[in-house]
XYZ file of C-alpha atoms in Angstrom:
579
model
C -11.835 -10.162 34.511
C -12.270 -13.787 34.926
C -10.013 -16.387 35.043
C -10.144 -20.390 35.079
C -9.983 -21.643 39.117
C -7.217 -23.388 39.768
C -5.058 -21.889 37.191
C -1.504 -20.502 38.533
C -1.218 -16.913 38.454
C 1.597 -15.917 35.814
C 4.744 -14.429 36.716
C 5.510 -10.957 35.034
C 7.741 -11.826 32.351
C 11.850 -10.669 31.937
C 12.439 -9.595 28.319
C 15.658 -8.016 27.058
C 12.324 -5.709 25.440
C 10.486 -2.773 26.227
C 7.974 -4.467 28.645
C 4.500 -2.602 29.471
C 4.175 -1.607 33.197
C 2.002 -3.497 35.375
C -0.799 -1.099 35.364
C -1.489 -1.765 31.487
C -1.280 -5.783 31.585
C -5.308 -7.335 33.346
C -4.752 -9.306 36.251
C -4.499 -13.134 35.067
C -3.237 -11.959 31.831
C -0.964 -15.056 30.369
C 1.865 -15.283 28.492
C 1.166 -16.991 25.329
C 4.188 -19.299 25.260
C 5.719 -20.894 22.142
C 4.103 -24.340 22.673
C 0.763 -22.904 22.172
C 1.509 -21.081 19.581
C 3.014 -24.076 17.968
C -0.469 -25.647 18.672
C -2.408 -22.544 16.850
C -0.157 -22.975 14.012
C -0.727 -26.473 13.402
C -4.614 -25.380 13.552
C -4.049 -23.826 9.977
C -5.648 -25.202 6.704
C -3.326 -27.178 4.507
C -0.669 -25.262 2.513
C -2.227 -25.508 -1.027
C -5.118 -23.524 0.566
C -4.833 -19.794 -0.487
C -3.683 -17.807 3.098
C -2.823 -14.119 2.021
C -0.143 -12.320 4.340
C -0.008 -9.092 2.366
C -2.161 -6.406 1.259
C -0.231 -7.467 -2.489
C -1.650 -10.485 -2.496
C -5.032 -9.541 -2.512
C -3.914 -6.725 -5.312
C -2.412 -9.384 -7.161
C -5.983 -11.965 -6.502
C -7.590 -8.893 -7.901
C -5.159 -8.520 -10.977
C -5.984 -12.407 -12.079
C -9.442 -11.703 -11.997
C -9.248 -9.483 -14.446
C -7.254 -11.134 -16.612
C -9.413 -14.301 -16.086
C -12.441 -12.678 -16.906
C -11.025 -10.901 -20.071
C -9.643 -13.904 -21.367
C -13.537 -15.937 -20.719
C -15.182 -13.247 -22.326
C -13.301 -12.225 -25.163
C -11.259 -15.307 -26.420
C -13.692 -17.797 -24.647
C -16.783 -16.194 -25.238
C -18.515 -16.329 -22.740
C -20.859 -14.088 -21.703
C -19.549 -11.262 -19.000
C -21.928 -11.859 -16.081
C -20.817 -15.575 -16.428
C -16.920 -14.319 -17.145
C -16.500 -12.174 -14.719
C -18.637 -14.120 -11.776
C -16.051 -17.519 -12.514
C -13.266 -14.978 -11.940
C -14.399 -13.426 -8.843
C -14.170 -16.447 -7.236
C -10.198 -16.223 -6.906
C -10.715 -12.747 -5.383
C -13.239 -14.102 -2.674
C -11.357 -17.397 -2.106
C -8.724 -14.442 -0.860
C -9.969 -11.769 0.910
C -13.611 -13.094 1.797
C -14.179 -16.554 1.683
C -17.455 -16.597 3.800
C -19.001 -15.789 0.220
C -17.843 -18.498 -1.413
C -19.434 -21.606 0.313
C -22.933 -20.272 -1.107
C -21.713 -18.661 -4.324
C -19.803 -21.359 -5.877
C -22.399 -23.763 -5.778
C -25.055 -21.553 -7.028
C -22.542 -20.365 -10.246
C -22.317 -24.106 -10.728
C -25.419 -24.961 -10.640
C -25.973 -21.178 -13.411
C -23.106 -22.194 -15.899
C -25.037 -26.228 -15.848
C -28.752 -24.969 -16.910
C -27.928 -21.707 -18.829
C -24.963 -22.885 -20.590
C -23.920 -18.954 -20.955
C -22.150 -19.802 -24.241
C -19.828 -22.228 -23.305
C -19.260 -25.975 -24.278
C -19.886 -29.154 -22.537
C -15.867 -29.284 -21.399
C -15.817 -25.826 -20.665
C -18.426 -25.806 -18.089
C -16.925 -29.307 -16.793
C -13.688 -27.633 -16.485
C -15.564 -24.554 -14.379
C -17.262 -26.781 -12.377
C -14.418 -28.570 -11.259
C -12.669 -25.031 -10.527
C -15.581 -24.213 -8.446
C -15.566 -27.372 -6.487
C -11.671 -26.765 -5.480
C -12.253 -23.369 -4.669
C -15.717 -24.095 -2.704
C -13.274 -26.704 -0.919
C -10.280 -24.136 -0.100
C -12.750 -21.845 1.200
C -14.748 -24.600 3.290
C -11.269 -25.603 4.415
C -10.187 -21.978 5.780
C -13.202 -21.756 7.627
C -12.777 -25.054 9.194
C -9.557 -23.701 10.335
C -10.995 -20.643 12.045
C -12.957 -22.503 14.249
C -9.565 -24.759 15.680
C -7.821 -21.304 16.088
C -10.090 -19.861 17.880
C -10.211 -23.074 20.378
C -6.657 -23.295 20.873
C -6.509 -19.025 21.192
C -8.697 -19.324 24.284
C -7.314 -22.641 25.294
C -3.712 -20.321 25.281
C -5.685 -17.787 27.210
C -7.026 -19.760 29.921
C -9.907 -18.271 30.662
C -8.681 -14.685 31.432
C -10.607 -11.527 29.874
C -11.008 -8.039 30.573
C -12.525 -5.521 29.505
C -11.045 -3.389 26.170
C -9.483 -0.066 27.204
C -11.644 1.851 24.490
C -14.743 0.103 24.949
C -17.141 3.268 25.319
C -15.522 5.088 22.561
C -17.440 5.591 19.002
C -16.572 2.235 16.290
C -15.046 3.796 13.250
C -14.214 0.415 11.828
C -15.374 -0.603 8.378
C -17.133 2.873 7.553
C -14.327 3.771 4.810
C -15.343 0.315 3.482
C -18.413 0.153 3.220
C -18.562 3.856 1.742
C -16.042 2.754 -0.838
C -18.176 -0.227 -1.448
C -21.306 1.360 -2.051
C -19.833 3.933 -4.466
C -17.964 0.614 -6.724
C -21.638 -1.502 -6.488
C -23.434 1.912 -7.754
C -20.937 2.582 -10.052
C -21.076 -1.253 -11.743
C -24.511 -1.357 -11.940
C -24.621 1.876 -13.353
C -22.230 0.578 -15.996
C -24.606 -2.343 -16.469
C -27.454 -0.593 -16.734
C -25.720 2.201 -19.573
C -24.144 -0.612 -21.413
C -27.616 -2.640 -21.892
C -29.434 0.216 -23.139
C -26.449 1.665 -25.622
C -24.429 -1.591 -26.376
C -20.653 -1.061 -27.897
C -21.231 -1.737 -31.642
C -17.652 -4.039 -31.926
C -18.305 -7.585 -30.577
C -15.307 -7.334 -28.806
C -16.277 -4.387 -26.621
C -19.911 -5.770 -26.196
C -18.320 -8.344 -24.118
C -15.401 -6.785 -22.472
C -17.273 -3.357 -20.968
C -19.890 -5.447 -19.280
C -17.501 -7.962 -18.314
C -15.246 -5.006 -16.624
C -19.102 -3.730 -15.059
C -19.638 -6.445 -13.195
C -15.950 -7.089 -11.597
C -16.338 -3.649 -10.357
C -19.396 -4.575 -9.200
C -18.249 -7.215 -7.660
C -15.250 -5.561 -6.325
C -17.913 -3.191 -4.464
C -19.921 -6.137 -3.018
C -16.642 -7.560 -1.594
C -15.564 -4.250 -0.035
C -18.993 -3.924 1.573
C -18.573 -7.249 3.343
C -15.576 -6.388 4.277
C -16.506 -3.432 6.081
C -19.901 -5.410 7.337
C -17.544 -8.252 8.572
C -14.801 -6.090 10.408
C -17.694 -3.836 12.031
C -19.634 -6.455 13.201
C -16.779 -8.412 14.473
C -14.969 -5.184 16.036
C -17.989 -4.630 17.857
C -18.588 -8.118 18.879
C -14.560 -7.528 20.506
C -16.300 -4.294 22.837
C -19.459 -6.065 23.659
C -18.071 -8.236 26.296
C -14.855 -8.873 28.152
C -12.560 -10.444 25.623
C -9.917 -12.878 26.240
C -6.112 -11.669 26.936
C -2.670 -12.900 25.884
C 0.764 -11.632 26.670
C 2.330 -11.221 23.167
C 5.695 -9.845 21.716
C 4.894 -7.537 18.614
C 7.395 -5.383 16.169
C 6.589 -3.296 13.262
C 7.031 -5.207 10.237
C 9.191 -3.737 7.068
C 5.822 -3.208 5.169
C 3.982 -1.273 7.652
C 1.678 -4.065 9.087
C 2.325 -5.473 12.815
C 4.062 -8.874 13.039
C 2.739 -10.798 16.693
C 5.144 -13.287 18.388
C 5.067 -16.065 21.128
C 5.418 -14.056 24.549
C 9.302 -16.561 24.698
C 10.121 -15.557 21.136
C 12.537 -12.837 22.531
C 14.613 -13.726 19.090
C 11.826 -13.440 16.862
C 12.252 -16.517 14.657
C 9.214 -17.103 13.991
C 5.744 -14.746 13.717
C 2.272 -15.595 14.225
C 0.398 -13.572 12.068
C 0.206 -9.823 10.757
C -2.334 -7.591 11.377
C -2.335 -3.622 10.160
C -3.783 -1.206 13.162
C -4.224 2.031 13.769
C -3.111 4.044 16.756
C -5.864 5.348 18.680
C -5.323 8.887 20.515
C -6.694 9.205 23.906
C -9.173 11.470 25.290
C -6.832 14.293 26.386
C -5.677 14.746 22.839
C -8.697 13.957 21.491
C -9.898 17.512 23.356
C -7.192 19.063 22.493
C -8.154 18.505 18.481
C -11.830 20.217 19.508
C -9.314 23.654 21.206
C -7.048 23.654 18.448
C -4.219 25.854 18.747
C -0.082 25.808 17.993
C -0.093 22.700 20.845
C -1.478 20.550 18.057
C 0.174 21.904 14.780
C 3.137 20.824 17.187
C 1.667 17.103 18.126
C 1.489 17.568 14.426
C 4.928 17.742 13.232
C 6.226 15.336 15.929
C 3.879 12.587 14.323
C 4.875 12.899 11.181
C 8.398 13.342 12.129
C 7.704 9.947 13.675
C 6.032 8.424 11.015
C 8.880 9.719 8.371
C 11.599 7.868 11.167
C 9.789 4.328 10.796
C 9.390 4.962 7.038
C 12.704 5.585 6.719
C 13.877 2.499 9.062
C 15.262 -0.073 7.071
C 13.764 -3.457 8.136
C 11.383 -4.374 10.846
C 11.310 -2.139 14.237
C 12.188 -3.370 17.892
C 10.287 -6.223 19.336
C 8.293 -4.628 22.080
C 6.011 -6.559 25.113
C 2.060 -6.223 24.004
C -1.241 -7.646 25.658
C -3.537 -9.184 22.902
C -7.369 -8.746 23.219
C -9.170 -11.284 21.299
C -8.678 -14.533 20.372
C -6.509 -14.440 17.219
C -7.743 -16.387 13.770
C -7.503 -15.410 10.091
C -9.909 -12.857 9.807
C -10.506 -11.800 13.415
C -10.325 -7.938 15.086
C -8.337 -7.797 17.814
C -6.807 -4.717 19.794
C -3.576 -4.524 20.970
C -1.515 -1.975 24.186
C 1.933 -2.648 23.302
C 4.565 -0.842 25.169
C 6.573 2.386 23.498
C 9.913 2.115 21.817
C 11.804 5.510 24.207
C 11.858 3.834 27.536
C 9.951 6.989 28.964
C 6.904 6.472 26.604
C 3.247 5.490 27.152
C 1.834 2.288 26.042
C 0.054 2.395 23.011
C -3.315 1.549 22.266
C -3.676 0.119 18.395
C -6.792 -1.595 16.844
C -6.997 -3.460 14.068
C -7.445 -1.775 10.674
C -7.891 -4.725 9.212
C -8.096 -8.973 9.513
C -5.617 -10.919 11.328
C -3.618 -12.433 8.485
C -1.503 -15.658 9.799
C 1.472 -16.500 8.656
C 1.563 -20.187 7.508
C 5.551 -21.862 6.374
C 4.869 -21.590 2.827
C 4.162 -17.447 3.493
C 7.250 -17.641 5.442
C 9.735 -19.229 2.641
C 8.057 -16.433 0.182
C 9.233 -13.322 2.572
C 12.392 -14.781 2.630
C 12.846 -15.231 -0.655
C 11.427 -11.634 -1.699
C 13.746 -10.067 1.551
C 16.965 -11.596 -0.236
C 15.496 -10.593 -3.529
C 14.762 -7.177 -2.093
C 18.359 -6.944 0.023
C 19.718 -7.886 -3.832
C 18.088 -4.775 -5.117
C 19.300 -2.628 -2.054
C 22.437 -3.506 -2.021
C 22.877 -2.610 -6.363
C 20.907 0.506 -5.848
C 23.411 1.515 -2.674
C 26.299 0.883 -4.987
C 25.207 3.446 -7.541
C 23.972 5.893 -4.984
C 27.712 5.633 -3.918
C 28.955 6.111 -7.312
C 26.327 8.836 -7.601
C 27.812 10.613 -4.666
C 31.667 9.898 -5.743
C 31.111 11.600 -8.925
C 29.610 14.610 -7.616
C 32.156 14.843 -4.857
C 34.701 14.543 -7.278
C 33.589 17.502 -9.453
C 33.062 19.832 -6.093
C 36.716 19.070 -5.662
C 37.593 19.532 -9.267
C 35.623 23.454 -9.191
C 37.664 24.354 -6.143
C 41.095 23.594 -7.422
C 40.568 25.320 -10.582
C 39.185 28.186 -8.600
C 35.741 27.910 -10.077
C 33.258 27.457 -8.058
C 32.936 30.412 -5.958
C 31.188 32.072 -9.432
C 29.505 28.641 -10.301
C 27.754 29.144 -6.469
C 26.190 32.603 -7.353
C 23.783 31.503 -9.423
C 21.294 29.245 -9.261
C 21.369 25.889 -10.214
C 18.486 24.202 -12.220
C 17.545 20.043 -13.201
C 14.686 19.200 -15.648
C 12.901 15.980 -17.261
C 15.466 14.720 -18.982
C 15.305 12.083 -22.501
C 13.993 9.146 -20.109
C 11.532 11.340 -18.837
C 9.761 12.240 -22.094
C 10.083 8.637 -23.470
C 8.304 7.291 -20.878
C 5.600 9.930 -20.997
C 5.459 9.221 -24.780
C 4.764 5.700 -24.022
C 2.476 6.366 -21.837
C 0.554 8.582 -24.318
C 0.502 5.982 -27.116
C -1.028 3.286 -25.207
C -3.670 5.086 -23.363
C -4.418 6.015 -26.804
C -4.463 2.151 -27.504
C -7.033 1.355 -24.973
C -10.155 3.098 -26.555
C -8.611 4.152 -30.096
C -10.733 1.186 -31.726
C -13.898 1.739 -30.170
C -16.778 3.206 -32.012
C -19.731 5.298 -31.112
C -20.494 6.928 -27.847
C -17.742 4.832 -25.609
C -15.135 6.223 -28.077
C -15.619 9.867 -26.684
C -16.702 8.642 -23.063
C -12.811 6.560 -22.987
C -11.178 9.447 -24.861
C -12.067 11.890 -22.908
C -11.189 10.215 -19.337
C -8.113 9.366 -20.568
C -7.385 12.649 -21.935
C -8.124 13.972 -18.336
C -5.560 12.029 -16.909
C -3.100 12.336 -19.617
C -3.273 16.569 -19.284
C -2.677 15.593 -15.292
C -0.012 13.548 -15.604
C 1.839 14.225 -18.741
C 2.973 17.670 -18.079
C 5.144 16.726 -14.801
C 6.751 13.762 -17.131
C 7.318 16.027 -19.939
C 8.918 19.568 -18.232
C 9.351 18.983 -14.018
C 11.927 21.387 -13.212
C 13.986 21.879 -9.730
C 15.588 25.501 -8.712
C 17.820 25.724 -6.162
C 18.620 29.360 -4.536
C 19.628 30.226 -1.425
C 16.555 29.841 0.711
C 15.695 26.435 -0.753
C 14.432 24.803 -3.832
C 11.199 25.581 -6.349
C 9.682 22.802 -7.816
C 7.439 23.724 -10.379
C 4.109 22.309 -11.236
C 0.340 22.903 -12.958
C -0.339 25.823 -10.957
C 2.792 27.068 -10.237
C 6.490 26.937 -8.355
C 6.121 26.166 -4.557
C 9.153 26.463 -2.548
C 10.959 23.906 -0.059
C 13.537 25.628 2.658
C 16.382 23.638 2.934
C 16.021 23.704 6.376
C 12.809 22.270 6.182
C 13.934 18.943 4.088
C 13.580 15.405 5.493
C 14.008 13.475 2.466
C 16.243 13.711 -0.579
C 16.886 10.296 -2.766
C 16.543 8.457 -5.500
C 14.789 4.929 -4.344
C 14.675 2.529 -7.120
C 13.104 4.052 -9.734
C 11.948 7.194 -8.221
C 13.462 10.410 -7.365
C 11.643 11.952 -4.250
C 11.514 14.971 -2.221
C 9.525 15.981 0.740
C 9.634 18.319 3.567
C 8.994 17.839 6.986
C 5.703 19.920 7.563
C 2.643 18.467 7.290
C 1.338 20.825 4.916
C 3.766 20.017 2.469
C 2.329 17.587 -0.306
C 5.963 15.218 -1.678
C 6.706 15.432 -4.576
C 8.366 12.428 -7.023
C 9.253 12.220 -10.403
C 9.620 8.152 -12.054
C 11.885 6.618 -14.495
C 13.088 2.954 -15.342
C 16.321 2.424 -14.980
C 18.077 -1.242 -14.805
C 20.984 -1.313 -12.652
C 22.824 -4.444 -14.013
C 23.372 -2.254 -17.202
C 24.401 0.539 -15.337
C 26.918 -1.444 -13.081
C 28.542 -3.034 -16.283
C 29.099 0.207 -18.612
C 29.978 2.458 -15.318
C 26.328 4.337 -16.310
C 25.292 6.500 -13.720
C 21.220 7.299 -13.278
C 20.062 11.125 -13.808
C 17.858 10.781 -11.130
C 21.142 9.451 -8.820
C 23.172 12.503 -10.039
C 20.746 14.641 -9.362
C 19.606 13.155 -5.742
C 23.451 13.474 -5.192
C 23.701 17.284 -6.179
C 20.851 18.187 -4.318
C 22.088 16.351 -0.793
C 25.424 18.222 -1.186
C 23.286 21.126 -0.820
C 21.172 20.465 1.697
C 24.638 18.848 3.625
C 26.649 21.604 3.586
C 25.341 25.193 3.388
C 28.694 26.653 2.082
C 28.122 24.740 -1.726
C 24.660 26.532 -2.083
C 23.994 29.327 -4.177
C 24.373 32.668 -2.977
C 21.381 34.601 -4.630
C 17.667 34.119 -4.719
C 15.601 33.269 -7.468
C 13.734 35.443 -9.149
C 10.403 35.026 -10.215
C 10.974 34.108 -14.086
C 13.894 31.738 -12.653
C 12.037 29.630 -10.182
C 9.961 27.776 -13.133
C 6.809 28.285 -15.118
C 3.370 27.059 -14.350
C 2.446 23.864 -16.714
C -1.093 24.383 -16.866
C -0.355 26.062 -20.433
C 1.048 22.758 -21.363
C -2.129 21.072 -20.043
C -4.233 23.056 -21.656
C -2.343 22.423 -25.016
C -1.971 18.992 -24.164
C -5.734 18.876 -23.799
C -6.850 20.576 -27.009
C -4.398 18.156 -28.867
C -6.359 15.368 -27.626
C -9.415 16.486 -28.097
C -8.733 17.566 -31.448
C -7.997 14.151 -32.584
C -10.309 12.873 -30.470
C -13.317 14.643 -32.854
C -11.065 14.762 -36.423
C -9.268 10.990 -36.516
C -11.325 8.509 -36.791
């Protein structure tokens, strides 16, 4: 630890939060108060430069790239490499704009001398697209450099040393495998499609054009992983700096970090996903194996089901910060437990620091009232939902019914929403490749009749027993069961009607369906998946409404691998006959 002479020792901070105890904070560890935060803040780049908070926002980067490069190539026509290299450039702006200070001038420089069929305008028009981007990026990296100043000026001086310095770096290996496998897999693509070219224009252009995005989907992933494992071990090389932060769990997983005084939490820093790292005692304890860890088991995912199931962001809790935070940095964080008994816990980052600048601010509130808007009309059926049932129970045991209606079992299947949407689903993956020609005709057809026979079958016939242990819900290789006492979830969210079970070895299971609830509210419609989400928690609520029988083997639901299979030789049937 070293800390700036002169400097005045900090106080230990009085929070109405969990605070860590002294043992977990370094000695000379400051708070980092709101007026330098206020001073990091204004460090940002201006607001029309691109600042992702959200994993979505590089999904949706990645989604306009796409559709970018489809529209260059095939109403355009431009050539892919040229297509789909002019659309990458919104992706890396994003998610990895050290890429883009060298890249965009070189495309420029490409679309000027080649001319890859484009016109005079069209290649002024890129080249002024690549200029703004080359500045945004420029401009972001610019801004790193004044966070990082006014981090350490926050910090004083103080370091330490990180708690799992001498442990193994894990970071970035998922990425970089995942990269290599999309660069193989789009040069591969290249390399097929310039031997055997599609014989339609149209597909000439789009196939490579989709090659090298997921090409250059790979190479971003791989410096992504490069980037986050070099910097995470640049973080364990040395003594890193140390703030006193407050930090909550944020409503979409990913940890929100606030001034050390923002005890209301009005305003957060930045977001940052981590990863809980298990200590040494447990980590031995995974080499013995034994029931002590199918137990540390349970309880984890009994914890993770608890914060899935929170509504909202979790409790602000005291944290120390090490590393200095920018956009794009590793840091590692001991924040203190939730129970007031618990042990600090030790999280590193899973991914950049993402700050939060005003304009990211205004947009999660606007999507929070959109999404309390949404919550509150899907509550109101769910009520209705449960009203209706409740009223039937009521209406069975006045007319003396439903002690024989309880004997047997009770049964709900895919219903006419179910199959349409299957059916729709059918007809335009048949869309996507049904005008191709030669060999990419059979290579499409038959991936997509893969994942039709995988998917199609639980759309067209999922089927839910109840008995008196539990409930069977069938699928391709058979009925599996789920004892009531072993439920943790039962509801219909939005447009999906879920079940799960609270051992680990229990895969969930979901069905989906569209459903608008403005049209249900108005004709008093109420949702088949919110009827039967209703039925089933009346069940599971109260043991005495359950059927009193078991299931027997015909009754718990057939395989629907036969249905595959026929679903399968359909395909491939037309597949070979239509042309």
């Amino acid at each position: 630890m070293s800390t700036t002479p002169g400097r005045p020792s900090p106080s230990p901070l009085t929070l109405p939060v969990p605070a860590l105890p002294a043992a977990s904070v370094p000695d000379g560890c400051l708070a980092w108060s709101g007026e330098h935060a206020r001073r990091w803040l204004d460090a940002l780049p201006p607001r029309w430069v691109p600042l992702p908070s959200r994993t979505r926002h590089l999904l949706t980067a990645l989604s306009t790239a796409v559709a970018v490069a489809g529209l260059l190539a095939l109403l355009a026509g431009w050539h892919p490499w040229a297509a789909a290299l002019l659309a990458l450039h919104g992706l890396w702006l994003c998610a990895r704009p050290e890429i883009v200070p060298v890249s965009a001038p070189a495309l420029a420089v490409l679309l000027a001398v080649l001319r890859p069929g484009t016109t005079w305008p069209e290649t002024a028009v890129a080249g002024a697209a690549l200029a703004a981007v080359w500045a945004a990026a420029v401009l972001r990296l610019v801004a790193r450099r004044r966070q990082r100043e006014r981090a350490r000026d926050a910090a004083g001086g103080a370091t330490a040393p990180l708690p799992d310095a001498g442990r193994p770096l894990f970071r970035g290996r998922f990425l970089l495998v995942c990269g290599g496998v999309l660069l193989a897999l789009g040069l591969g693509a290249l390399a097929v499609t310039s031997a055997h070219p599609p014989d339609e224009a149209e597909a000439a252009r789009a196939i490579p054009a989709l090659a090298w995005l997921v090409a250059g989907q790979g190479l971003t992933t791989l410096v992504s992983g490069l980037l986050g494992r070099r910097r995470a071990g640049a973080l364990r090389a040395a003594p890193a700096p140390v703030l006193r932060v407050l930090v909550r769990d944020g409503a979409d997983g990913d940890t929100e970090v606030f001034a050390a005084d923002d005890t209301a939490a009005l305003r957060p820093l930045f977001r940052v996903a981590v990863t809980e790292i298990r200590g040494a005692d447990a980590a031995e304890g995974d080499d013995e194996g034994g029931e002590d860890d199918e137990t540390d088991d349970e309880e984890e995912l009994e914890e993770f089901l608890a914060r899935m199931d929170r509504e909202g962001a979790g409790p602000l809790r005291e944290a120390v910060l090490y590393g200095l935070p920018w956009d794009g940095a590793e840091v590692l964080l001991v924040t203190a437990a939730e129970e007031a008994d618990g042990q600090p816990l030790l999280e590193e980052s899973s991914g950049p620091v993402r700050p939060l600048s005003e304009a990211s601010l205004r947009r999660v509130g606007a999507g929070e009232k959109r999404r309390a808007g949404r919550q509150a009309a899907y509550a109101e059926l769910r009520r209705a939902a449960v009203e209706a049932v409740a009223r039937e129970a009521n209406a069975e045991a006045e007319t003396g019914t439903d002690g024989a209606g309880r004997a047997g079992v009770r049964r709900w299947r895919a219903g006419l929403l179910d199959r349409l949407c299957a059916l729709l689903l059918l007809l335009w993956g048949s869309s996507l490749f049904w005008g191709e020609a030669g060999g990419w005709h059979y290579v499409l057809g038959i991936v997509a009749g893969f994942i039709e026979a995988l998917w199609l079958p639980h759309w067209f016939a999922w089927r839910i027993t109840a008995d008196r242990e539990g409930l069977w819900l069938n699928g391709l290789r058979g009925p599996r069961q789920l004892l009531w006492e072993d439920i943790s979830v039962v509801e219909c969210e939005g447009t999906e009607l879920k079940l799960d079970s609270r051992r680990a070895s229990f895969t969930g299971w979901s069905a989906h369906t569209p459903r608008w609830p403005w049209l249900e509210r108005r004709f008093g419609l109420l949702h088949p998946y919110e009827r039967t989400a209703g039925e089933i928690t009346a069940l599971w609520r109260d043991p005495a409404l359950r059927p009193s029988v078991s299931a027997g083997r015909g009754e718990r639901g057939r395989p629907l691998w036969p249905l595959a299979l026929v679903l399968g030789v359909a395909w491939t049937a037309a597949l070979v006959f239509l042309p």
